Amino acid sequence: MAALHQNTLSALTRSEAQLSESWWQALEASGSTRTLKAEDVRQQISEFLQLLMSVLARGASQNITAAEWADTRLFLEKLSHQRALAGQDSQQTAHFIFALKGPLFATLQTEYAEQPALLAEQLWEISQLLDLLAMHTIRTFQKSREAVIKRQQEELLELSTPVVKLWDGVLALPMIGTLDSQRTQMVMESLLQRIVDTGSQIAIIDITGVPTVDTLVAQHLLKTVTAIRLMGADCIISGVRPQIAQTIVHLGLDLQGVVTKANLADALGLALRRLGLTVTQSVV
């Protein structure tokens, strides 16, 4: 990749203000500024142009992985992360760079109006450079977006597995949705910690909201029950519907002496009796 001509750098420096304004207009016309504050985008435009001009003025190579491009890469990584948090997609984020092509090309056409061969060469060089910067932006955006999605999934898992104190010494964990290894691990950690914090003697796992029970789900439940018992507490599984009971029998699954109940009310009644408590209806 050839270096940019000195006349190219001089033309870009002289036209920086016009480049900035034309770039902003291109971004706004494309809809890439939606959900973003105008002053923030204008500040990013100004900062990026200064970084770009500074690197090119020092005669840096167009290998954007080189050390001299570190500040520019960091800027684009921060921008990508901010755009991901703002709910923009990869196309809108990458267009931050691509929208600069039009203003840059117009500037170079004016500069090399009488030198078509040199114009073609410089357009190719600047186009390749902007493409590389845009691809770096897309890659970092995807990583940021994946991190956001992963965090949201973890937060949803936490919200979908609340540990509820039903009575002194009795905890309940209502399960909703499909059980997998990651969720089981989170459930186990949350429930065991609550057992330690509250000193509870009985934990009720309610699977009314679990759509199906197969061999894998049963194994996850057994692991959780075993861990609860190792903590010195007992476990009751409630919400075993007729369809689930039939499935367990059909699969030949062995719940290894785990106490099960049809609903949470029956499980709570059993837990209270094990604690030596009796609930009676008062007469008014």
PDB file of C-alpha atoms in Angstrom:
ATOM      1  CA  MET A   1       0.000   0.000   0.000  1.00  0.00           C
ATOM      2  CA  ALA A   2       1.565   3.274  -1.146  1.00  0.00           C
ATOM      3  CA  ALA A   3       1.781   6.286   1.105  1.00  0.00           C
ATOM      4  CA  LEU A   4      -0.560   9.232   0.727  1.00  0.00           C
ATOM      5  CA  HIS A   5       0.842  12.142  -1.270  1.00  0.00           C
ATOM      6  CA  GLN A   6       1.869  15.280   0.610  1.00  0.00           C
ATOM      7  CA  ASN A   7      -0.599  17.311  -1.425  1.00  0.00           C
ATOM      8  CA  THR A   8      -3.348  15.006  -0.178  1.00  0.00           C
ATOM      9  CA  LEU A   9      -2.437  15.657   3.431  1.00  0.00           C
ATOM     10  CA  SER A  10      -2.229  19.402   2.830  1.00  0.00           C
ATOM     11  CA  ALA A  11      -5.634  19.445   1.127  1.00  0.00           C
ATOM     12  CA  LEU A  12      -7.251  17.501   3.971  1.00  0.00           C
ATOM     13  CA  THR A  13      -5.720  19.818   6.551  1.00  0.00           C
ATOM     14  CA  ARG A  14      -6.928  22.943   4.753  1.00  0.00           C
ATOM     15  CA  SER A  15     -10.439  21.505   4.354  1.00  0.00           C
ATOM     16  CA  GLU A  16     -10.828  20.119   7.866  1.00  0.00           C
ATOM     17  CA  ALA A  17     -13.701  22.432   8.811  1.00  0.00           C
ATOM     18  CA  GLN A  18     -15.589  21.729   5.577  1.00  0.00           C
ATOM     19  CA  LEU A  19     -14.896  17.999   5.930  1.00  0.00           C
ATOM     20  CA  SER A  20     -16.313  18.037   9.436  1.00  0.00           C
ATOM     21  CA  GLU A  21     -19.531  19.765   8.366  1.00  0.00           C
ATOM     22  CA  SER A  22     -20.051  17.646   5.248  1.00  0.00           C
ATOM     23  CA  TRP A  23     -19.397  14.489   7.253  1.00  0.00           C
ATOM     24  CA  TRP A  24     -22.006  15.509   9.825  1.00  0.00           C
ATOM     25  CA  GLN A  25     -24.558  16.193   7.105  1.00  0.00           C
ATOM     26  CA  ALA A  26     -23.890  12.800   5.518  1.00  0.00           C
ATOM     27  CA  LEU A  27     -24.346  11.027   8.842  1.00  0.00           C
ATOM     28  CA  GLU A  28     -27.553  12.895   9.575  1.00  0.00           C
ATOM     29  CA  ALA A  29     -28.978  12.238   6.102  1.00  0.00           C
ATOM     30  CA  SER A  30     -28.312   8.487   6.436  1.00  0.00           C
ATOM     31  CA  GLY A  31     -30.061   8.235   9.811  1.00  0.00           C
ATOM     32  CA  SER A  32     -26.884   7.121  11.552  1.00  0.00           C
ATOM     33  CA  THR A  33     -27.311   9.800  14.226  1.00  0.00           C
ATOM     34  CA  ARG A  34     -30.660   8.522  15.484  1.00  0.00           C
ATOM     35  CA  THR A  35     -30.693   7.864  19.252  1.00  0.00           C
ATOM     36  CA  LEU A  36     -27.491   9.945  19.540  1.00  0.00           C
ATOM     37  CA  LYS A  37     -26.948  13.499  20.754  1.00  0.00           C
ATOM     38  CA  ALA A  38     -25.877  15.879  17.991  1.00  0.00           C
ATOM     39  CA  GLU A  39     -23.201  17.494  20.148  1.00  0.00           C
ATOM     40  CA  ASP A  40     -21.703  14.081  20.968  1.00  0.00           C
ATOM     41  CA  VAL A  41     -21.509  13.092  17.289  1.00  0.00           C
ATOM     42  CA  ARG A  42     -19.952  16.416  16.317  1.00  0.00           C
ATOM     43  CA  GLN A  43     -17.377  16.009  19.075  1.00  0.00           C
ATOM     44  CA  GLN A  44     -16.558  12.495  17.828  1.00  0.00           C
ATOM     45  CA  ILE A  45     -16.193  13.804  14.268  1.00  0.00           C
ATOM     46  CA  SER A  46     -13.777  16.504  15.399  1.00  0.00           C
ATOM     47  CA  GLU A  47     -11.764  14.130  17.578  1.00  0.00           C
ATOM     48  CA  PHE A  48     -11.465  11.466  14.888  1.00  0.00           C
ATOM     49  CA  LEU A  49     -10.348  13.952  12.217  1.00  0.00           C
ATOM     50  CA  GLN A  50      -7.671  15.292  14.545  1.00  0.00           C
ATOM     51  CA  LEU A  51      -6.434  11.770  15.292  1.00  0.00           C
ATOM     52  CA  LEU A  52      -6.448  10.814  11.621  1.00  0.00           C
ATOM     53  CA  MET A  53      -4.626  13.947  10.478  1.00  0.00           C
ATOM     54  CA  SER A  54      -2.072  13.600  13.247  1.00  0.00           C
ATOM     55  CA  VAL A  55      -1.220  10.015  12.319  1.00  0.00           C
ATOM     56  CA  LEU A  56      -1.034  10.729   8.595  1.00  0.00           C
ATOM     57  CA  ALA A  57       1.066  13.886   9.136  1.00  0.00           C
ATOM     58  CA  ARG A  58       3.676  11.793  10.964  1.00  0.00           C
ATOM     59  CA  GLY A  59       4.012   9.624   7.871  1.00  0.00           C
ATOM     60  CA  ALA A  60       2.670   6.537   9.572  1.00  0.00           C
ATOM     61  CA  SER A  61       2.091   3.426   7.520  1.00  0.00           C
ATOM     62  CA  GLN A  62      -1.466   2.487   6.635  1.00  0.00           C
ATOM     63  CA  ASN A  63      -1.175  -0.694   8.673  1.00  0.00           C
ATOM     64  CA  ILE A  64      -3.723   0.231  11.340  1.00  0.00           C
ATOM     65  CA  THR A  65      -2.479  -2.530  13.652  1.00  0.00           C
ATOM     66  CA  ALA A  66       0.813  -0.648  14.060  1.00  0.00           C
ATOM     67  CA  ALA A  67       1.626   1.178  17.290  1.00  0.00           C
ATOM     68  CA  GLU A  68       1.170   4.650  15.778  1.00  0.00           C
ATOM     69  CA  TRP A  69      -2.526   3.888  15.223  1.00  0.00           C
ATOM     70  CA  ALA A  70      -3.123   2.857  18.851  1.00  0.00           C
ATOM     71  CA  ASP A  71      -4.968   6.058  19.848  1.00  0.00           C
ATOM     72  CA  THR A  72      -7.162   5.887  16.754  1.00  0.00           C
ATOM     73  CA  ARG A  73      -8.024   2.235  17.399  1.00  0.00           C
ATOM     74  CA  LEU A  74      -8.841   3.034  21.021  1.00  0.00           C
ATOM     75  CA  PHE A  75     -11.114   5.874  19.913  1.00  0.00           C
ATOM     76  CA  LEU A  76     -13.014   3.586  17.530  1.00  0.00           C
ATOM     77  CA  GLU A  77     -13.308   0.879  20.191  1.00  0.00           C
ATOM     78  CA  LYS A  78     -14.833   3.341  22.661  1.00  0.00           C
ATOM     79  CA  LEU A  79     -17.159   4.669  19.961  1.00  0.00           C
ATOM     80  CA  SER A  80     -18.286   1.136  19.063  1.00  0.00           C
ATOM     81  CA  HIS A  81     -18.982   0.319  22.696  1.00  0.00           C
ATOM     82  CA  GLN A  82     -21.020   3.498  23.140  1.00  0.00           C
ATOM     83  CA  ARG A  83     -23.016   2.785  19.967  1.00  0.00           C
ATOM     84  CA  ALA A  84     -23.738  -0.762  21.130  1.00  0.00           C
ATOM     85  CA  LEU A  85     -25.055   0.529  24.464  1.00  0.00           C
ATOM     86  CA  ALA A  86     -27.135   3.127  22.591  1.00  0.00           C
ATOM     87  CA  GLY A  87     -28.900   0.358  20.689  1.00  0.00           C
ATOM     88  CA  GLN A  88     -27.413   1.064  17.262  1.00  0.00           C
ATOM     89  CA  ASP A  89     -26.630  -1.760  14.856  1.00  0.00           C
ATOM     90  CA  SER A  90     -23.304  -2.569  13.179  1.00  0.00           C
ATOM     91  CA  GLN A  91     -24.304  -0.870   9.931  1.00  0.00           C
ATOM     92  CA  GLN A  92     -25.051   2.442  11.646  1.00  0.00           C
ATOM     93  CA  THR A  93     -21.809   2.203  13.594  1.00  0.00           C
ATOM     94  CA  ALA A  94     -19.654   1.408  10.564  1.00  0.00           C
ATOM     95  CA  HIS A  95     -21.312   4.222   8.624  1.00  0.00           C
ATOM     96  CA  PHE A  96     -19.589   6.651  10.977  1.00  0.00           C
ATOM     97  CA  ILE A  97     -16.436   5.887   8.976  1.00  0.00           C
ATOM     98  CA  PHE A  98     -17.968   5.185   5.570  1.00  0.00           C
ATOM     99  CA  ALA A  99     -19.809   8.532   5.569  1.00  0.00           C
ATOM    100  CA  LEU A 100     -16.425  10.271   5.557  1.00  0.00           C
ATOM    101  CA  LYS A 101     -15.603   8.906   2.106  1.00  0.00           C
ATOM    102  CA  GLY A 102     -17.841  11.306   0.198  1.00  0.00           C
ATOM    103  CA  PRO A 103     -16.404  14.511   1.684  1.00  0.00           C
ATOM    104  CA  LEU A 104     -12.834  13.203   1.374  1.00  0.00           C
ATOM    105  CA  PHE A 105     -13.309  12.171  -2.253  1.00  0.00           C
ATOM    106  CA  ALA A 106     -14.814  15.569  -3.112  1.00  0.00           C
ATOM    107  CA  THR A 107     -11.802  17.302  -1.555  1.00  0.00           C
ATOM    108  CA  LEU A 108      -9.338  15.155  -3.497  1.00  0.00           C
ATOM    109  CA  GLN A 109     -11.216  15.656  -6.777  1.00  0.00           C
ATOM    110  CA  THR A 110     -10.771  19.393  -6.360  1.00  0.00           C
ATOM    111  CA  GLU A 111      -7.109  19.025  -5.438  1.00  0.00           C
ATOM    112  CA  TYR A 112      -6.213  16.704  -8.344  1.00  0.00           C
ATOM    113  CA  ALA A 113      -8.646  18.024 -10.955  1.00  0.00           C
ATOM    114  CA  GLU A 114      -5.845  18.160 -13.554  1.00  0.00           C
ATOM    115  CA  GLN A 115      -4.047  14.979 -12.452  1.00  0.00           C
ATOM    116  CA  PRO A 116      -6.484  12.091 -13.035  1.00  0.00           C
ATOM    117  CA  ALA A 117      -3.909   9.336 -12.583  1.00  0.00           C
ATOM    118  CA  LEU A 118      -2.735  10.712  -9.236  1.00  0.00           C
ATOM    119  CA  LEU A 119      -6.346  11.318  -8.232  1.00  0.00           C
ATOM    120  CA  ALA A 120      -7.220   7.661  -8.879  1.00  0.00           C
ATOM    121  CA  GLU A 121      -4.191   6.516  -6.878  1.00  0.00           C
ATOM    122  CA  GLN A 122      -4.965   8.736  -3.887  1.00  0.00           C
ATOM    123  CA  LEU A 123      -8.670   7.849  -3.916  1.00  0.00           C
ATOM    124  CA  TRP A 124      -7.741   4.180  -3.826  1.00  0.00           C
ATOM    125  CA  GLU A 125      -5.316   4.664  -0.946  1.00  0.00           C
ATOM    126  CA  ILE A 126      -7.717   6.704   1.203  1.00  0.00           C
ATOM    127  CA  SER A 127     -10.565   4.302   0.403  1.00  0.00           C
ATOM    128  CA  GLN A 128      -8.530   1.295   1.545  1.00  0.00           C
ATOM    129  CA  LEU A 129      -7.536   3.093   4.742  1.00  0.00           C
ATOM    130  CA  LEU A 130     -11.131   4.006   5.615  1.00  0.00           C
ATOM    131  CA  ASP A 131     -12.271   0.452   4.844  1.00  0.00           C
ATOM    132  CA  LEU A 132      -9.719  -0.933   7.300  1.00  0.00           C
ATOM    133  CA  LEU A 133     -10.809   1.519   9.987  1.00  0.00           C
ATOM    134  CA  ALA A 134     -14.479   0.694   9.369  1.00  0.00           C
ATOM    135  CA  MET A 135     -13.790  -3.058   9.630  1.00  0.00           C
ATOM    136  CA  HIS A 136     -12.008  -2.484  12.931  1.00  0.00           C
ATOM    137  CA  THR A 137     -15.074  -0.568  14.101  1.00  0.00           C
ATOM    138  CA  ILE A 138     -17.392  -3.430  13.098  1.00  0.00           C
ATOM    139  CA  ARG A 139     -15.241  -6.036  14.838  1.00  0.00           C
ATOM    140  CA  THR A 140     -15.121  -4.098  18.097  1.00  0.00           C
ATOM    141  CA  PHE A 141     -18.844  -3.324  17.836  1.00  0.00           C
ATOM    142  CA  GLN A 142     -19.646  -7.027  17.552  1.00  0.00           C
ATOM    143  CA  LYS A 143     -17.529  -7.817  20.603  1.00  0.00           C
ATOM    144  CA  SER A 144     -19.223  -5.033  22.576  1.00  0.00           C
ATOM    145  CA  ARG A 145     -22.659  -6.183  21.441  1.00  0.00           C
ATOM    146  CA  GLU A 146     -21.911  -9.764  22.431  1.00  0.00           C
ATOM    147  CA  ALA A 147     -20.789  -8.569  25.859  1.00  0.00           C
ATOM    148  CA  VAL A 148     -24.015  -6.573  26.268  1.00  0.00           C
ATOM    149  CA  ILE A 149     -26.133  -9.581  25.250  1.00  0.00           C
ATOM    150  CA  LYS A 150     -24.230 -11.880  27.601  1.00  0.00           C
ATOM    151  CA  ARG A 151     -24.715  -9.469  30.510  1.00  0.00           C
ATOM    152  CA  GLN A 152     -28.421  -9.165  29.733  1.00  0.00           C
ATOM    153  CA  GLN A 153     -28.764 -12.948  29.611  1.00  0.00           C
ATOM    154  CA  GLU A 154     -27.082 -13.243  33.009  1.00  0.00           C
ATOM    155  CA  GLU A 155     -29.382 -10.563  34.439  1.00  0.00           C
ATOM    156  CA  LEU A 156     -32.440 -12.351  33.031  1.00  0.00           C
ATOM    157  CA  LEU A 157     -31.254 -15.617  34.551  1.00  0.00           C
ATOM    158  CA  GLU A 158     -30.896 -13.943  37.919  1.00  0.00           C
ATOM    159  CA  LEU A 159     -34.372 -12.428  37.642  1.00  0.00           C
ATOM    160  CA  SER A 160     -35.896 -15.745  36.559  1.00  0.00           C
ATOM    161  CA  THR A 161     -34.510 -17.657  39.553  1.00  0.00           C
ATOM    162  CA  PRO A 162     -35.582 -15.735  42.683  1.00  0.00           C
ATOM    163  CA  VAL A 163     -35.139 -17.459  46.035  1.00  0.00           C
ATOM    164  CA  VAL A 164     -38.176 -16.672  48.208  1.00  0.00           C
ATOM    165  CA  LYS A 165     -38.416 -17.077  51.966  1.00  0.00           C
ATOM    166  CA  LEU A 166     -41.813 -18.702  52.602  1.00  0.00           C
ATOM    167  CA  TRP A 167     -41.387 -19.232  56.337  1.00  0.00           C
ATOM    168  CA  ASP A 168     -38.671 -19.188  58.935  1.00  0.00           C
ATOM    169  CA  GLY A 169     -36.490 -22.100  57.893  1.00  0.00           C
ATOM    170  CA  VAL A 170     -38.253 -22.626  54.546  1.00  0.00           C
ATOM    171  CA  LEU A 171     -37.031 -21.319  51.180  1.00  0.00           C
ATOM    172  CA  ALA A 172     -38.714 -21.677  47.801  1.00  0.00           C
ATOM    173  CA  LEU A 173     -37.198 -21.484  44.345  1.00  0.00           C
ATOM    174  CA  PRO A 174     -39.827 -21.198  41.584  1.00  0.00           C
ATOM    175  CA  MET A 175     -38.327 -22.381  38.302  1.00  0.00           C
ATOM    176  CA  ILE A 176     -39.641 -20.961  35.013  1.00  0.00           C
ATOM    177  CA  GLY A 177     -38.449 -22.017  31.569  1.00  0.00           C
ATOM    178  CA  THR A 178     -35.902 -24.549  30.378  1.00  0.00           C
ATOM    179  CA  LEU A 179     -33.083 -25.739  32.601  1.00  0.00           C
ATOM    180  CA  ASP A 180     -29.557 -25.927  31.201  1.00  0.00           C
ATOM    181  CA  SER A 181     -26.097 -26.302  32.718  1.00  0.00           C
ATOM    182  CA  GLN A 182     -25.421 -22.556  33.035  1.00  0.00           C
ATOM    183  CA  ARG A 183     -28.770 -21.826  34.631  1.00  0.00           C
ATOM    184  CA  THR A 184     -28.502 -24.817  36.968  1.00  0.00           C
ATOM    185  CA  GLN A 185     -25.123 -23.598  38.189  1.00  0.00           C
ATOM    186  CA  MET A 186     -26.530 -20.123  38.868  1.00  0.00           C
ATOM    187  CA  VAL A 187     -29.586 -21.590  40.601  1.00  0.00           C
ATOM    188  CA  MET A 188     -27.422 -23.806  42.765  1.00  0.00           C
ATOM    189  CA  GLU A 189     -25.094 -20.993  43.815  1.00  0.00           C
ATOM    190  CA  SER A 190     -27.977 -18.622  44.588  1.00  0.00           C
ATOM    191  CA  LEU A 191     -29.958 -21.173  46.562  1.00  0.00           C
ATOM    192  CA  LEU A 192     -26.994 -22.496  48.543  1.00  0.00           C
ATOM    193  CA  GLN A 193     -25.943 -18.972  49.480  1.00  0.00           C
ATOM    194  CA  ARG A 194     -29.460 -18.177  50.695  1.00  0.00           C
ATOM    195  CA  ILE A 195     -29.482 -21.368  52.766  1.00  0.00           C
ATOM    196  CA  VAL A 196     -26.271 -20.226  54.440  1.00  0.00           C
ATOM    197  CA  ASP A 197     -27.522 -16.661  54.937  1.00  0.00           C
ATOM    198  CA  THR A 198     -30.884 -17.650  56.438  1.00  0.00           C
ATOM    199  CA  GLY A 199     -29.963 -20.918  58.130  1.00  0.00           C
ATOM    200  CA  SER A 200     -32.965 -22.545  56.446  1.00  0.00           C
ATOM    201  CA  GLN A 201     -33.592 -26.243  56.937  1.00  0.00           C
ATOM    202  CA  ILE A 202     -35.829 -26.945  53.953  1.00  0.00           C
ATOM    203  CA  ALA A 203     -35.688 -25.776  50.330  1.00  0.00           C
ATOM    204  CA  ILE A 204     -38.603 -26.214  47.953  1.00  0.00           C
ATOM    205  CA  ILE A 205     -37.856 -26.283  44.224  1.00  0.00           C
ATOM    206  CA  ASP A 206     -41.054 -25.587  42.303  1.00  0.00           C
ATOM    207  CA  ILE A 207     -40.972 -26.780  38.686  1.00  0.00           C
ATOM    208  CA  THR A 208     -44.534 -25.786  37.786  1.00  0.00           C
ATOM    209  CA  GLY A 209     -43.116 -23.376  35.204  1.00  0.00           C
ATOM    210  CA  VAL A 210     -40.713 -25.897  33.659  1.00  0.00           C
ATOM    211  CA  PRO A 211     -42.333 -27.030  30.374  1.00  0.00           C
ATOM    212  CA  THR A 212     -40.695 -30.445  30.091  1.00  0.00           C
ATOM    213  CA  VAL A 213     -38.558 -32.751  32.161  1.00  0.00           C
ATOM    214  CA  ASP A 214     -36.102 -35.002  30.357  1.00  0.00           C
ATOM    215  CA  THR A 215     -32.999 -36.886  31.425  1.00  0.00           C
ATOM    216  CA  LEU A 216     -30.832 -33.759  31.341  1.00  0.00           C
ATOM    217  CA  VAL A 217     -33.305 -31.697  33.394  1.00  0.00           C
ATOM    218  CA  ALA A 218     -33.606 -34.523  35.935  1.00  0.00           C
ATOM    219  CA  GLN A 219     -29.819 -34.689  36.259  1.00  0.00           C
ATOM    220  CA  HIS A 220     -29.669 -30.947  36.879  1.00  0.00           C
ATOM    221  CA  LEU A 221     -32.348 -31.245  39.572  1.00  0.00           C
ATOM    222  CA  LEU A 222     -30.530 -34.126  41.253  1.00  0.00           C
ATOM    223  CA  LYS A 223     -27.278 -32.167  41.326  1.00  0.00           C
ATOM    224  CA  THR A 224     -29.071 -29.270  43.009  1.00  0.00           C
ATOM    225  CA  VAL A 225     -30.763 -31.585  45.534  1.00  0.00           C
ATOM    226  CA  THR A 226     -27.441 -33.248  46.350  1.00  0.00           C
ATOM    227  CA  ALA A 227     -25.779 -29.887  46.924  1.00  0.00           C
ATOM    228  CA  ILE A 228     -28.644 -28.796  49.211  1.00  0.00           C
ATOM    229  CA  ARG A 229     -28.297 -31.964  51.283  1.00  0.00           C
ATOM    230  CA  LEU A 230     -24.542 -31.437  51.592  1.00  0.00           C
ATOM    231  CA  MET A 231     -25.361 -28.073  53.158  1.00  0.00           C
ATOM    232  CA  GLY A 232     -27.361 -29.866  55.850  1.00  0.00           C
ATOM    233  CA  ALA A 233     -30.786 -28.902  54.486  1.00  0.00           C
ATOM    234  CA  ASP A 234     -33.584 -30.990  53.001  1.00  0.00           C
ATOM    235  CA  CYS A 235     -35.238 -30.543  49.616  1.00  0.00           C
ATOM    236  CA  ILE A 236     -38.766 -30.957  48.271  1.00  0.00           C
ATOM    237  CA  ILE A 237     -39.651 -30.720  44.578  1.00  0.00           C
ATOM    238  CA  SER A 238     -43.125 -29.380  43.866  1.00  0.00           C
ATOM    239  CA  GLY A 239     -45.089 -28.826  40.683  1.00  0.00           C
ATOM    240  CA  VAL A 240     -44.857 -32.412  39.431  1.00  0.00           C
ATOM    241  CA  ARG A 241     -47.815 -32.479  37.042  1.00  0.00           C
ATOM    242  CA  PRO A 242     -49.311 -35.710  35.676  1.00  0.00           C
ATOM    243  CA  GLN A 243     -47.581 -35.222  32.314  1.00  0.00           C
ATOM    244  CA  ILE A 244     -44.208 -34.759  34.002  1.00  0.00           C
ATOM    245  CA  ALA A 245     -44.791 -37.769  36.244  1.00  0.00           C
ATOM    246  CA  GLN A 246     -45.559 -39.892  33.185  1.00  0.00           C
ATOM    247  CA  THR A 247     -42.471 -38.612  31.411  1.00  0.00           C
ATOM    248  CA  ILE A 248     -40.265 -39.447  34.402  1.00  0.00           C
ATOM    249  CA  VAL A 249     -41.669 -42.989  34.534  1.00  0.00           C
ATOM    250  CA  HIS A 250     -41.381 -43.421  30.763  1.00  0.00           C
ATOM    251  CA  LEU A 251     -37.735 -42.333  30.783  1.00  0.00           C
ATOM    252  CA  GLY A 252     -36.990 -44.614  33.708  1.00  0.00           C
ATOM    253  CA  LEU A 253     -35.553 -41.760  35.723  1.00  0.00           C
ATOM    254  CA  ASP A 254     -34.674 -42.400  39.357  1.00  0.00           C
ATOM    255  CA  LEU A 255     -35.123 -39.349  41.604  1.00  0.00           C
ATOM    256  CA  GLN A 256     -33.261 -41.259  44.346  1.00  0.00           C
ATOM    257  CA  GLY A 257     -35.691 -40.757  47.178  1.00  0.00           C
ATOM    258  CA  VAL A 258     -36.401 -37.101  46.491  1.00  0.00           C
ATOM    259  CA  VAL A 259     -39.730 -36.048  47.983  1.00  0.00           C
ATOM    260  CA  THR A 260     -42.101 -34.624  45.337  1.00  0.00           C
ATOM    261  CA  LYS A 261     -45.445 -32.868  45.602  1.00  0.00           C
ATOM    262  CA  ALA A 262     -48.047 -31.872  43.045  1.00  0.00           C
ATOM    263  CA  ASN A 263     -48.090 -28.191  43.988  1.00  0.00           C
ATOM    264  CA  LEU A 264     -46.313 -25.594  46.088  1.00  0.00           C
ATOM    265  CA  ALA A 265     -49.067 -25.510  48.747  1.00  0.00           C
ATOM    266  CA  ASP A 266     -48.651 -29.232  49.472  1.00  0.00           C
ATOM    267  CA  ALA A 267     -44.876 -28.829  49.588  1.00  0.00           C
ATOM    268  CA  LEU A 268     -45.135 -25.946  52.048  1.00  0.00           C
ATOM    269  CA  GLY A 269     -47.542 -27.957  54.222  1.00  0.00           C
ATOM    270  CA  LEU A 270     -45.060 -30.860  54.318  1.00  0.00           C
ATOM    271  CA  ALA A 271     -42.179 -28.507  55.121  1.00  0.00           C
ATOM    272  CA  LEU A 272     -44.084 -26.991  58.045  1.00  0.00           C
ATOM    273  CA  ARG A 273     -44.929 -30.417  59.430  1.00  0.00           C
ATOM    274  CA  ARG A 274     -41.273 -31.414  59.248  1.00  0.00           C
ATOM    275  CA  LEU A 275     -40.482 -28.316  61.263  1.00  0.00           C
ATOM    276  CA  GLY A 276     -43.080 -29.361  63.835  1.00  0.00           C
ATOM    277  CA  LEU A 277     -45.444 -26.523  62.935  1.00  0.00           C
ATOM    278  CA  THR A 278     -49.183 -26.685  62.405  1.00  0.00           C
ATOM    279  CA  VAL A 279     -51.289 -24.126  60.586  1.00  0.00           C
ATOM    280  CA  THR A 280     -54.855 -23.809  61.889  1.00  0.00           C
ATOM    281  CA  GLN A 281     -57.713 -21.580  60.857  1.00  0.00           C
ATOM    282  CA  SER A 282     -58.665 -19.086  63.488  1.00  0.00           C
ATOM    283  CA  VAL A 283     -62.301 -18.629  64.425  1.00  0.00           C
ATOM    284  CA  VAL A 284     -63.439 -14.995  64.368  1.00  0.00           C
TER     285      VAL A 284
END
